Coordinates of C-alpha atoms and ligand atoms in Angstrom, one line a residue:
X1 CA -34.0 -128.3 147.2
X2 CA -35.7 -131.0 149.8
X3 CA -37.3 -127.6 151.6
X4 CA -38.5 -127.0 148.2
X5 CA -39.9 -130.1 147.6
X6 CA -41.5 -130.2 151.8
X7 CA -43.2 -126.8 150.4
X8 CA -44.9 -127.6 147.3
X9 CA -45.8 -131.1 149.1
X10 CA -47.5 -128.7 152.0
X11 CA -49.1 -126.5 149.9
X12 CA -50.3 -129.4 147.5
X13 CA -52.8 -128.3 144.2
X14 CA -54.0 -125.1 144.0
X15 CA -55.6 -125.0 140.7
X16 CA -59.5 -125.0 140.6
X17 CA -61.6 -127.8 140.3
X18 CA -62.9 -126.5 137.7
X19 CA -64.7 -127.8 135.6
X20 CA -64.8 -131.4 137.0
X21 CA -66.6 -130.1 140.2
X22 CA -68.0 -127.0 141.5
X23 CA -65.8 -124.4 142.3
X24 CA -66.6 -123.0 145.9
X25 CA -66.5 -118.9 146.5
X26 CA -66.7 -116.1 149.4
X27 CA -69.6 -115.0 150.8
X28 CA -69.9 -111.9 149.3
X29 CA -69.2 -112.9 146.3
X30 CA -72.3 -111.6 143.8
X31 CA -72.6 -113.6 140.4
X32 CA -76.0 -114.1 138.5
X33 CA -78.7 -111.9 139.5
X34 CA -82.1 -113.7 140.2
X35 CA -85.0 -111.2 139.6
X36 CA -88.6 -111.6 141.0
X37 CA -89.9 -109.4 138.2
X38 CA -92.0 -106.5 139.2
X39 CA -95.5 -106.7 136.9
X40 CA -94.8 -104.9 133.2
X41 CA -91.6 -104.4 134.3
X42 CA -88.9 -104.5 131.0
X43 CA -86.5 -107.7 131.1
X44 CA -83.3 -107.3 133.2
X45 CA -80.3 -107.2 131.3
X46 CA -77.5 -108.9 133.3
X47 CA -74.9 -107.4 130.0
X48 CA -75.2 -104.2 131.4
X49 CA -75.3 -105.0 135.2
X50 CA -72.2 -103.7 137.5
X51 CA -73.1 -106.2 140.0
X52 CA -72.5 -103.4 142.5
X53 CA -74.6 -104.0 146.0
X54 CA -77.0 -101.2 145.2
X55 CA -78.9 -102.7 142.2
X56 CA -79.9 -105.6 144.5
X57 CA -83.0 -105.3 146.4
X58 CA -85.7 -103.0 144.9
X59 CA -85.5 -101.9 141.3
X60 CA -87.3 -100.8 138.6
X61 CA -87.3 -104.6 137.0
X62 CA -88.1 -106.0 140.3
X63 CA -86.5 -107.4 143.4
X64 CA -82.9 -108.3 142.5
X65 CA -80.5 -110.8 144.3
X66 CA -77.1 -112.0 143.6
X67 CA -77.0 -115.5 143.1
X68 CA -73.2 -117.4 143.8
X69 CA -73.8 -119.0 140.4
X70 CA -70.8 -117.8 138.2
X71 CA -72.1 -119.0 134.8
X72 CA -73.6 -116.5 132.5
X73 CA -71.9 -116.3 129.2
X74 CA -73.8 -116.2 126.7
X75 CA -74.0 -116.6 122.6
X76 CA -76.0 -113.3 121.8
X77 CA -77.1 -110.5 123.3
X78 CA -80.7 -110.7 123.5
X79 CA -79.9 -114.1 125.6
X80 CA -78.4 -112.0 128.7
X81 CA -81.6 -110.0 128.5
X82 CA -84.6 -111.9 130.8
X83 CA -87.3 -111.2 133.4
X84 CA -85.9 -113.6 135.8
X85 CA -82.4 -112.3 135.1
X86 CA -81.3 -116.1 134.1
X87 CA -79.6 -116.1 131.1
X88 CA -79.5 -118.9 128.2
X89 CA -76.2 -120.2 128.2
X90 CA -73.8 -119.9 125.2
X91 CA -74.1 -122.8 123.1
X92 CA -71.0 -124.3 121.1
X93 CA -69.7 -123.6 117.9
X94 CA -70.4 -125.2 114.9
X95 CA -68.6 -128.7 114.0
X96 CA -65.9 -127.5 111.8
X97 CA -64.7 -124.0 114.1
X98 CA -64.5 -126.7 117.3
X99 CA -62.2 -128.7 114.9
X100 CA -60.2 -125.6 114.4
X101 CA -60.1 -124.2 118.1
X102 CA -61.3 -127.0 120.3
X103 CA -58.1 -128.4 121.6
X104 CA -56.0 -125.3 120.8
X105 CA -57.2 -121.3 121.4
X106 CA -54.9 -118.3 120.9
X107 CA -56.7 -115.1 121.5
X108 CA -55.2 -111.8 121.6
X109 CA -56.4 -109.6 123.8
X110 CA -58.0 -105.9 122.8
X111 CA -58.0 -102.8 125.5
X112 CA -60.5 -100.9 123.8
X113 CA -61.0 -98.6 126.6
X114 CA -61.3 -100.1 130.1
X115 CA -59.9 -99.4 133.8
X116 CA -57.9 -102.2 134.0
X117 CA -60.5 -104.5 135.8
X118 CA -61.3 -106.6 133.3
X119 CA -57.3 -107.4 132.2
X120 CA -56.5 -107.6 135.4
X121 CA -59.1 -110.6 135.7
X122 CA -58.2 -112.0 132.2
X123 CA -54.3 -112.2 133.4
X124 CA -55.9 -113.9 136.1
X125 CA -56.4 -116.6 134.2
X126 CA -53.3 -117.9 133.5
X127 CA -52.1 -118.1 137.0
X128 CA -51.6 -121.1 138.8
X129 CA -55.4 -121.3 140.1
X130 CA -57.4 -120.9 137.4
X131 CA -54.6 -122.3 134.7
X132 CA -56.8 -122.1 131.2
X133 CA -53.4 -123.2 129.5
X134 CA -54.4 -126.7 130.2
X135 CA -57.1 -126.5 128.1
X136 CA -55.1 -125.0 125.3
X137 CA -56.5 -121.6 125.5
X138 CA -52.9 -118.6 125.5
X139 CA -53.3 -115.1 125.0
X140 CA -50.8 -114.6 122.5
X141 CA -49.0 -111.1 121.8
X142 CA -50.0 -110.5 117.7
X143 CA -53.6 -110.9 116.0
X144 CA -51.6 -113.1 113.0
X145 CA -50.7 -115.5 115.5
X146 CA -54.1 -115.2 117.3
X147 CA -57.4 -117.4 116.5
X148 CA -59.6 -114.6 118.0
X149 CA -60.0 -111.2 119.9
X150 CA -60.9 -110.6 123.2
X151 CA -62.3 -107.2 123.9
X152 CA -62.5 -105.5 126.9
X153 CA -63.6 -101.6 127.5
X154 CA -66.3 -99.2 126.2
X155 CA -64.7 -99.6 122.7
X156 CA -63.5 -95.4 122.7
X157 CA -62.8 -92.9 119.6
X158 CA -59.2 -93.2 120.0
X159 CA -59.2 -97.2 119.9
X160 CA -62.2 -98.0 117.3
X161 CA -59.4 -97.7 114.6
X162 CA -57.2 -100.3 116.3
X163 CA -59.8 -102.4 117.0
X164 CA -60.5 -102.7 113.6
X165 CA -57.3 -103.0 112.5
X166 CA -56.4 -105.8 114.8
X167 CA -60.1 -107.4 113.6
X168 CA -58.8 -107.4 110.4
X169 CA -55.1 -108.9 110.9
X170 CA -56.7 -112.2 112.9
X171 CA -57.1 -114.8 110.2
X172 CA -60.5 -115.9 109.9
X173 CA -62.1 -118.0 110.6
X174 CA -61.9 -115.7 113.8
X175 CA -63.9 -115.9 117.1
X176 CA -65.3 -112.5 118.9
X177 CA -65.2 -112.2 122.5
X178 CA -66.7 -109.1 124.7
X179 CA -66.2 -109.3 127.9
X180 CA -67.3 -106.7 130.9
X181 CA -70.1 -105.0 131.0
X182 CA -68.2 -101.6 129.6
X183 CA -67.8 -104.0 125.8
X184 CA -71.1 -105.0 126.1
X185 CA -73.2 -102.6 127.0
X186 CA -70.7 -99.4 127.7
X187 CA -70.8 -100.2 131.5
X188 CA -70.4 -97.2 133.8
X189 CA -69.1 -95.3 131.0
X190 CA -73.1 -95.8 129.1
X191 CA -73.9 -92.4 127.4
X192 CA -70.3 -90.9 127.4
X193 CA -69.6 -88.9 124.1
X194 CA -66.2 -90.5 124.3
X195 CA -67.9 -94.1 123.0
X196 CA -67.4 -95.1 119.5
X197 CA -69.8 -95.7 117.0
X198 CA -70.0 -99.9 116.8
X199 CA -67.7 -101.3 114.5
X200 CA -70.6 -104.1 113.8
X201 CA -68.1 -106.8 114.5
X202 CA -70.1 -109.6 114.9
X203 CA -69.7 -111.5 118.7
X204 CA -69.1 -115.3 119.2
X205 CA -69.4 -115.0 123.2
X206 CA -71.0 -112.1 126.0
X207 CA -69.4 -112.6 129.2
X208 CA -70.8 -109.9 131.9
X209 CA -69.6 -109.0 134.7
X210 CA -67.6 -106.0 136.2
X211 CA -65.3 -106.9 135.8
X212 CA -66.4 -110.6 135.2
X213 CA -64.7 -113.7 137.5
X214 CA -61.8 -115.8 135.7
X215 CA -64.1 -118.7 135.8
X216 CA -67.4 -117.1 134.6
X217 CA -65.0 -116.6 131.4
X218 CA -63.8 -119.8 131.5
X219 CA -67.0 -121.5 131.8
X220 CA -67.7 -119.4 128.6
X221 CA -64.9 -120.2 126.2
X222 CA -65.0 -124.2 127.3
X223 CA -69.1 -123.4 126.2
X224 CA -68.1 -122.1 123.0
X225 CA -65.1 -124.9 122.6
X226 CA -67.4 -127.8 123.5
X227 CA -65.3 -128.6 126.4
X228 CA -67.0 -129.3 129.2
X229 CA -68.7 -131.8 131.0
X230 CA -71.7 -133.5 130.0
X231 CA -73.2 -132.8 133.6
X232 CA -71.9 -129.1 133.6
X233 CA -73.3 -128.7 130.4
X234 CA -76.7 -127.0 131.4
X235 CA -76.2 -126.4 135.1
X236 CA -78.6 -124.6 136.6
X237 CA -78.4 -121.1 138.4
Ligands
SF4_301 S1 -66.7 -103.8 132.9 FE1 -66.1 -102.9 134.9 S2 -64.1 -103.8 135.3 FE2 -64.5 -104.1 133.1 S3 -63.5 -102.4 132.2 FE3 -65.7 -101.8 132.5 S4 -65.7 -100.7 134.5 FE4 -63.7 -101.8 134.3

């Protein structure tokens, strides 16, 4: 028991600093894209970026680099879409759903057709690092007991019914989540015949990213919740 306690001593806090101070990440580690727009160019969407190494540099919108700046959820599509690449920021929810869900969140999550990336980043979350639980936001296991849905994946044929359905079991009011470029913008699945015609669900919160980092989604539900910071608030990239 004492070697216990020597150990956790040693290792001491390992949850992120988040959102009190800036988190600090690897080198290579490629969040917001900054754009030096090419003339006439159309607007870069960052929803549909994969934030893979080859669409920095040159491209058709202009010259792309990754920025280390992790925030870029947003409240609507057309925000994610910019010449610069910088994105509004999502704004908070209306007095009476931060009421409801500010202090306590229970989403249930939707697999609507993903590789795994994106889960594997939401599960993330509730590990000792990144911890959401202490701001009351669980993934719970039914949409009854859930205050919103978190979708991941392209949205497919076989799960546009289940998404529905579990749409439909959440009590409202209900908050929409998309997250990963496959929910928002099909990813690197765009095109495929396999993709659903869009349910029309409307969306609270676009996180990009593929798959996006725990804290670019937590950034983006303490947004929506009204949660953070005064100084964090509007951060810029
Ligand atoms: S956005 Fe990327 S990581 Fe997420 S499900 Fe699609 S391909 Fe996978």
């Amino acid at each position: 028991m004492l070697e216990f306690l020597r150990l956790r001593l040693r290792q001491g806090t390992p949850t992120s600093p988040f959102p009190g101070r800036e988190p600090g990440f690897p080198e290579r580690f490629r969040g917001l894209p900054v754009v030096e727009p090419a003339p006439g160019a159309p607007p870069f969407d960052v929803g549909a970026c994969l934030f893979a190494p080859e669409e920095g540099g040159e491209q058709a919108a202009g010259t792309v680099r990754f920025s280390q700046d992790f925030r870029m959820a947003a409240s609507t599509r057309d925000a994610l879409r910019a010449a610069t690449g910088r994105v509004e920021l999502a704004g908070a929810l209306d007095e009476k759903m931060r009421r409801l869900f500010g202090r306590s969140l229970r989403l249930r999550s939707v697999v609507a057709g993903s590789c795994g990336g994106c889960e594997a980043e939401l599960n993330a979350m509730s590990n000792v690092v990144f911890d959401m639980a202490r701001f009351g936001i669980q993934f719970v296991a039914s949409p009854r007991h859930a205050d919103g849905i978190v979708i991941t994946g392209v949205v497919n044929r076989n799960m546009r019914e289940a998404l529905r359905a579990t749409y439909e079991a959440t009590p409202g009011p209900r908050i929409v989540i998309a997250v990963g470029a496959c929910a928002i913008a099909g990813g690197p699945f765009a095109g495929s015949p396999e993709i659903a015609e869009p349910l029309g669900i409307p969306i609270d919160l676009y996180v990009p990213g593929c798959p996006p980092h725990p804290l670019t989604v937590l950034d983006g539900l303490l947004r929506l919740l009204g949660r953070l910071p005064e100084d964090r608030v509007r951060a810029a990239p």
